[in-house]
Coordinates of C-alpha atoms in Angstrom, one line a residue:
Chain A
M1 CA 3.2 -22.7 34.5
K2 CA 4.2 -26.0 33.4
G3 CA 2.1 -26.3 29.9
M4 CA -1.6 -27.7 29.1
T5 CA -2.5 -31.1 28.4
P6 CA -0.6 -33.7 26.4
I7 CA -3.0 -33.5 23.9
V8 CA -2.5 -29.7 23.3
K9 CA 1.6 -30.5 23.6
E10 CA 1.4 -33.3 21.0
V11 CA -0.5 -30.8 18.2
T12 CA 1.2 -28.3 19.3
A13 CA 4.5 -30.0 18.5
L14 CA 3.0 -31.4 15.3
V15 CA 2.1 -27.9 13.6
A16 CA 4.5 -25.3 15.5
G17 CA 6.8 -25.9 12.5
F18 CA 4.1 -25.6 10.0
I19 CA 3.2 -22.1 11.4
A20 CA 7.0 -21.0 11.5
I21 CA 7.2 -21.8 8.0
F22 CA 4.1 -20.5 7.0
G23 CA 5.0 -17.3 8.5
A24 CA 8.5 -17.1 6.6
H25 CA 6.7 -17.6 3.5
V26 CA 4.3 -15.0 4.2
V27 CA 7.3 -12.6 4.8
F28 CA 9.4 -13.9 1.9
H29 CA 6.8 -13.8 -0.4
G30 CA 5.6 -10.4 0.1
H31 CA 6.4 -8.9 -3.3
L32 CA 4.5 -11.7 -5.2
S33 CA 1.9 -12.5 -2.7
P34 CA -0.7 -10.9 -0.3
G35 CA 1.0 -10.6 3.1
G36 CA 4.2 -8.7 3.9
G37 CA 6.8 -8.4 6.6
F38 CA 4.2 -7.4 8.9
P39 CA 1.5 -10.4 9.0
G40 CA 4.5 -12.9 8.2
G41 CA 5.9 -11.2 11.5
V42 CA 2.9 -11.4 13.6
I43 CA 2.3 -15.3 12.4
L44 CA 5.8 -15.8 13.3
A45 CA 5.6 -14.2 17.0
C46 CA 2.3 -16.1 17.4
G47 CA 3.9 -19.8 16.6
L48 CA 6.1 -18.9 19.6
I49 CA 3.1 -17.8 22.0
L50 CA 1.4 -21.0 20.9
L51 CA 4.5 -23.0 22.3
C52 CA 4.8 -20.4 25.4
L53 CA 1.0 -21.5 26.4
A54 CA 1.5 -25.2 25.4
F55 CA 4.7 -26.0 27.0
G56 CA 5.1 -23.4 29.2
R57 CA 7.1 -19.9 29.9
E58 CA 10.3 -21.4 30.6
F59 CA 10.2 -23.8 27.7
V60 CA 10.3 -20.8 25.4
T61 CA 12.5 -18.5 27.4
G62 CA 15.2 -21.0 27.0
L63 CA 15.0 -20.6 23.3
V64 CA 14.1 -16.9 23.0
G65 CA 14.4 -14.8 26.0
E66 CA 13.3 -11.1 26.6
K67 CA 17.1 -10.2 25.6
T68 CA 17.1 -12.3 22.5
A69 CA 13.4 -10.6 21.5
T70 CA 15.2 -7.0 22.2
V71 CA 18.4 -8.3 20.5
Y72 CA 16.1 -9.2 17.0
D73 CA 13.8 -6.1 17.8
C74 CA 16.8 -3.5 17.7
V75 CA 18.4 -5.7 14.6
G76 CA 15.2 -5.7 12.4
A77 CA 14.8 -2.1 13.1
L78 CA 18.4 -1.1 12.4
A79 CA 18.2 -3.2 9.3
F80 CA 15.0 -1.7 8.0
L81 CA 16.9 1.8 8.4
F82 CA 20.4 0.8 7.0
I83 CA 18.3 0.0 3.6
G84 CA 16.6 3.2 3.5
T85 CA 19.7 5.4 4.3
V86 CA 22.9 3.5 3.5
L87 CA 21.4 2.1 0.0
G88 CA 19.1 4.9 -0.4
Y89 CA 22.6 7.2 -0.3
Y90 CA 24.1 5.1 -3.1
G91 CA 20.6 5.4 -5.2
G92 CA 20.5 9.3 -4.4
V93 CA 17.2 9.6 -2.9
F94 CA 15.9 8.0 1.0
F95 CA 14.6 4.5 0.5
S96 CA 15.7 4.6 -3.5
N97 CA 15.2 1.2 -5.2
V98 CA 19.0 0.6 -6.1
L99 CA 18.3 -3.1 -6.3
V100 CA 16.0 -3.4 -8.6
G101 CA 17.4 -4.2 -12.5
G102 CA 16.1 -6.1 -15.6
K103 CA 12.1 -7.7 -16.3
P104 CA 9.8 -8.0 -13.6
D105 CA 9.0 -12.4 -13.8
F106 CA 7.7 -13.2 -10.6
L107 CA 10.7 -14.2 -8.8
L108 CA 12.1 -14.3 -5.3
T109 CA 14.7 -12.2 -6.7
D110 CA 12.0 -9.3 -8.3
G111 CA 11.2 -6.1 -6.1
G112 CA 14.8 -4.7 -5.1
I113 CA 14.7 -3.4 -1.7
I114 CA 11.5 -4.9 -1.3
L115 CA 12.5 -8.3 0.2
P116 CA 15.4 -7.2 1.9
C117 CA 13.1 -4.5 4.1
N118 CA 10.1 -7.3 4.6
V119 CA 12.7 -9.6 5.9
A120 CA 14.0 -6.9 8.3
I121 CA 10.4 -5.7 9.4
G122 CA 9.4 -9.6 9.6
I123 CA 12.3 -10.0 12.3
K124 CA 11.6 -6.9 14.1
V125 CA 7.8 -7.0 14.2
G126 CA 7.7 -10.9 15.4
A127 CA 10.6 -10.0 18.0
C128 CA 8.7 -6.7 19.2
L129 CA 5.1 -8.9 19.5
F130 CA 6.9 -11.7 21.0
G131 CA 8.9 -9.3 23.5
A132 CA 5.7 -7.4 24.3
F133 CA 3.9 -10.9 25.0
L134 CA 6.6 -12.2 27.3
A135 CA 6.5 -8.4 28.8
L136 CA 2.9 -8.8 29.7
S137 CA 3.4 -12.2 31.0
L138 CA 6.3 -12.3 32.7
F139 CA 7.2 -9.0 34.2
R140 CA 4.0 -9.3 36.7
P141 CA 5.4 -8.5 39.8
G142 CA 3.4 -11.5 41.9
S143 CA 2.5 -12.9 39.0
K144 CA 0.1 -16.0 39.7
T145 CA 1.1 -19.2 38.3
T146 CA -2.0 -20.8 36.6
Chain B
M1 CA -21.8 -13.1 -13.3
V2 CA -19.7 -11.5 -11.0
F3 CA -20.3 -11.8 -7.2
D4 CA -21.5 -8.5 -5.5
P5 CA -20.4 -8.0 -2.3
T6 CA -22.7 -5.1 -1.3
V7 CA -25.1 -7.2 0.9
A8 CA -23.0 -9.5 2.2
V9 CA -20.9 -6.0 3.5
Y10 CA -23.8 -4.5 5.0
A11 CA -24.8 -7.6 6.5
L12 CA -21.4 -8.0 8.0
I13 CA -21.3 -3.9 9.2
A14 CA -25.0 -4.8 10.9
F15 CA -22.7 -7.4 12.9
M16 CA -20.4 -5.2 13.9
F17 CA -22.7 -2.6 15.2
L18 CA -23.9 -5.6 17.3
G19 CA -20.7 -6.7 18.5
S20 CA -19.7 -3.4 19.5
I21 CA -22.9 -3.0 21.4
I22 CA -22.4 -6.0 23.2
A23 CA -19.0 -5.6 23.8
I24 CA -20.1 -2.3 25.7
E25 CA -23.1 -3.7 27.5
A26 CA -21.8 -6.7 28.5
R27 CA -21.2 -7.7 32.3
D28 CA -17.9 -10.0 31.9
L29 CA -15.0 -9.0 30.7
L30 CA -14.2 -11.7 29.2
S31 CA -17.4 -11.5 26.9
T32 CA -16.5 -8.0 25.9
V33 CA -13.1 -9.6 24.8
I34 CA -14.4 -11.9 22.5
S35 CA -17.2 -9.2 21.2
V36 CA -14.4 -7.3 20.5
S37 CA -12.8 -9.9 18.1
A38 CA -15.9 -10.8 16.9
V39 CA -15.8 -7.3 15.5
G40 CA -12.4 -7.5 14.3
A41 CA -13.1 -11.4 12.5
A42 CA -15.8 -9.6 10.6
L43 CA -13.8 -6.7 9.7
S44 CA -11.5 -8.9 8.5
V45 CA -14.2 -10.4 5.8
I46 CA -15.1 -7.1 4.6
A47 CA -11.7 -6.3 3.8
L48 CA -11.4 -9.7 1.9
L49 CA -14.9 -9.2 0.4
V50 CA -13.8 -5.5 -1.4
G51 CA -10.9 -7.0 -2.8
A52 CA -7.6 -6.3 0.0
P53 CA -6.5 -9.6 1.1
D54 CA -3.3 -7.7 2.3
I55 CA -5.1 -6.2 4.9
S56 CA -7.2 -8.9 5.5
I57 CA -4.4 -11.3 6.6
T58 CA -3.3 -8.4 8.5
Q59 CA -6.0 -8.1 10.7
V60 CA -6.8 -11.4 11.2
V61 CA -3.3 -11.9 12.3
V62 CA -3.2 -8.8 14.5
E63 CA -6.8 -10.2 15.6
V64 CA -5.5 -13.4 16.7
L65 CA -2.5 -12.3 18.5
C66 CA -4.6 -9.3 20.5
L67 CA -7.4 -11.6 21.5
I68 CA -4.5 -13.9 23.4
V69 CA -3.1 -11.4 24.9
L70 CA -6.2 -9.9 26.3
I71 CA -7.7 -13.3 27.5
R72 CA -4.6 -13.8 29.1
V73 CA -4.6 -10.4 30.7
V74 CA -8.2 -10.5 31.7
V75 CA -8.7 -14.6 32.7
T76 CA -5.4 -13.5 35.4
R77 CA -6.9 -10.3 36.5
Q78 CA -10.3 -10.1 39.0
D79 CA -13.3 -8.1 37.1
E80 CA -12.9 -4.7 38.8
T81 CA -15.7 -3.2 37.2
V82 CA -17.1 -0.6 39.4
D83 CA -20.8 -0.5 39.2
A84 CA -21.1 3.2 38.9
H85 CA -23.7 5.9 37.2
P86 CA -21.8 8.7 35.4
S87 CA -22.9 12.5 37.2
D88 CA -25.4 14.1 35.5
A89 CA -23.0 16.5 33.9
A90 CA -20.6 13.9 32.5
T91 CA -23.5 12.4 30.6
A92 CA -24.4 15.6 28.9
M93 CA -21.0 16.5 28.1
G94 CA -20.9 12.8 26.2
L95 CA -24.1 13.3 24.7
A96 CA -23.4 16.4 23.5
F97 CA -19.8 15.2 21.9
A98 CA -21.6 12.2 20.3
A99 CA -24.0 14.8 18.7
F100 CA -21.1 16.7 17.8
L101 CA -19.3 13.8 16.3
V102 CA -22.0 12.9 14.6
V103 CA -22.5 16.2 12.8
V104 CA -19.1 16.4 11.6
C105 CA -19.4 12.6 10.5
A106 CA -22.7 13.9 8.2
V107 CA -21.1 17.0 6.7
G108 CA -17.6 15.4 6.2
F109 CA -18.8 12.1 4.7
V110 CA -20.8 13.8 2.1
G111 CA -17.9 14.6 0.1
L112 CA -16.9 11.0 -0.4
R113 CA -17.6 9.0 -3.0
P114 CA -20.4 6.2 -3.1
F115 CA -19.8 3.1 -1.5
G116 CA -18.3 0.6 -4.2
Q117 CA -17.3 3.2 -6.6
P118 CA -13.9 4.2 -5.8
L119 CA -12.0 6.8 -7.3
L120 CA -9.7 4.9 -9.1
A121 CA -12.6 3.0 -10.7
D122 CA -13.7 6.1 -12.9
A123 CA -12.1 6.5 -15.9
K124 CA -12.5 9.9 -16.5
V125 CA -11.7 11.1 -12.8
G126 CA -9.6 8.6 -11.9
A127 CA -7.0 8.6 -14.6
G128 CA -4.0 11.0 -14.2
T129 CA -4.5 11.0 -10.3
M130 CA -1.6 9.7 -7.9
G131 CA -3.2 6.3 -7.5
A132 CA -3.8 5.8 -10.6
Q133 CA 0.3 6.8 -11.6
Y134 CA 1.1 4.4 -8.9
L135 CA -1.1 1.3 -9.8
E136 CA 0.3 1.6 -13.6
Q137 CA 4.3 2.1 -12.7
S138 CA 4.3 -0.2 -9.8
F139 CA 5.1 -3.5 -11.6
A140 CA 7.7 -1.9 -14.2
S141 CA 9.4 0.5 -11.7
T142 CA 9.5 -1.6 -8.6
G143 CA 9.0 -5.1 -9.9
S144 CA 7.3 -5.8 -7.5
P145 CA 3.8 -7.8 -8.6
N146 CA 2.2 -7.3 -5.8
A147 CA 1.1 -3.3 -6.3
V148 CA 0.6 -3.4 -2.1
M149 CA 4.2 -4.0 -1.6
G150 CA 5.1 -1.8 -4.3
V151 CA 3.5 1.3 -2.8
L152 CA 4.4 0.5 1.0
L153 CA 8.0 -0.7 0.4
D154 CA 9.0 1.3 -2.5
F155 CA 6.9 4.2 -3.3
R156 CA 6.0 5.1 0.3
A157 CA 8.8 3.1 2.1
Y158 CA 9.4 6.4 4.9
D159 CA 5.6 5.9 5.6
T160 CA 6.4 2.1 6.9
L161 CA 9.6 3.6 8.4
G162 CA 7.3 5.8 10.4
E163 CA 5.4 2.7 11.3
A164 CA 7.8 0.4 12.1
T165 CA 8.9 3.8 14.4
V166 CA 5.6 3.6 16.1
I167 CA 5.7 -0.1 16.9
F168 CA 9.3 0.3 18.1
A169 CA 8.9 3.0 20.7
A170 CA 5.7 1.3 21.7
V171 CA 7.0 -1.9 22.6
I172 CA 9.9 -0.2 24.3
G173 CA 7.3 1.8 26.5
T174 CA 5.9 -1.7 27.6
Y175 CA 9.2 -3.1 28.7
V176 CA 9.7 0.0 30.8
L177 CA 6.4 0.1 32.2
L178 CA 6.0 -3.3 33.1
R179 CA 9.7 -4.6 34.3
K180 CA 9.7 -6.3 37.2
V181 CA 11.4 -4.0 39.6
G182 CA 12.9 -0.2 39.2
R183 CA 16.7 -0.6 38.5
K184 CA 17.4 1.7 41.5
N185 CA 20.3 -0.2 43.0
A186 CA 21.7 -1.7 39.6

């Protein structure tokens, strides 16, 4: 699988960066606008899958391989758990919102632990679903090259 | 004038019924996948119409991902659909179960509130419930203008942790089942 036609490659090269920025925007503004860690992470994974389909698998696995996806998956999950347990320990309650303070003013810093939680979930879900796609397309025994 | 989404919602629900039936009856696996995706797209539009943009975004995005993965799986695999008819006992069992499901739904859905009139919109009944409390306090106590995120990651973060665990376990299972070789000699 060496990728698709030059038209698809050109359009993907133009669009891929914007998809990544949009995914990051959805993750980081989860507490201000609709979205959040889960949809944002899926958008990031979709961008990587688009690169995979357009440029061929080897192009993307050079950047983000199966091992990297697994590592980011675990890092995101552990970061989320860390926020829940360690910060929750200081707050007294599991997942207590220790970082919130002052008046809500529609800034990125609102919401206390919600932003770090969203980032952790975004990393986790993005790496997770991209890893699932890689597993489905890489690990097939005797896979036909399309 | 406020846009009343009820008619559009019912039309979309009818479209979803149609799509589901086509998905079941289609001979071709690819048509089935596309019909299922059409049902999902209609569901996301319904979520948008009834005022749930968070769900709508998630639905659309996950639907696209599933469509890509399913098409990749379907296109590279031959259609191995067996054109066999189930036995009479299996048909009778299926019909009995379907009838049971219909009866349970009919009994259970009587207790639900009518469509388009959620509990929180009712000032008398909705006041003082937990949902109303969440809506009132989410902005002040979590600092999150998006009340959905306030509930999801502050009041109910424990549920979200469980959800994350489910995805994590599912993908680990995928890795284990689909890896190329069993690591007997490693």
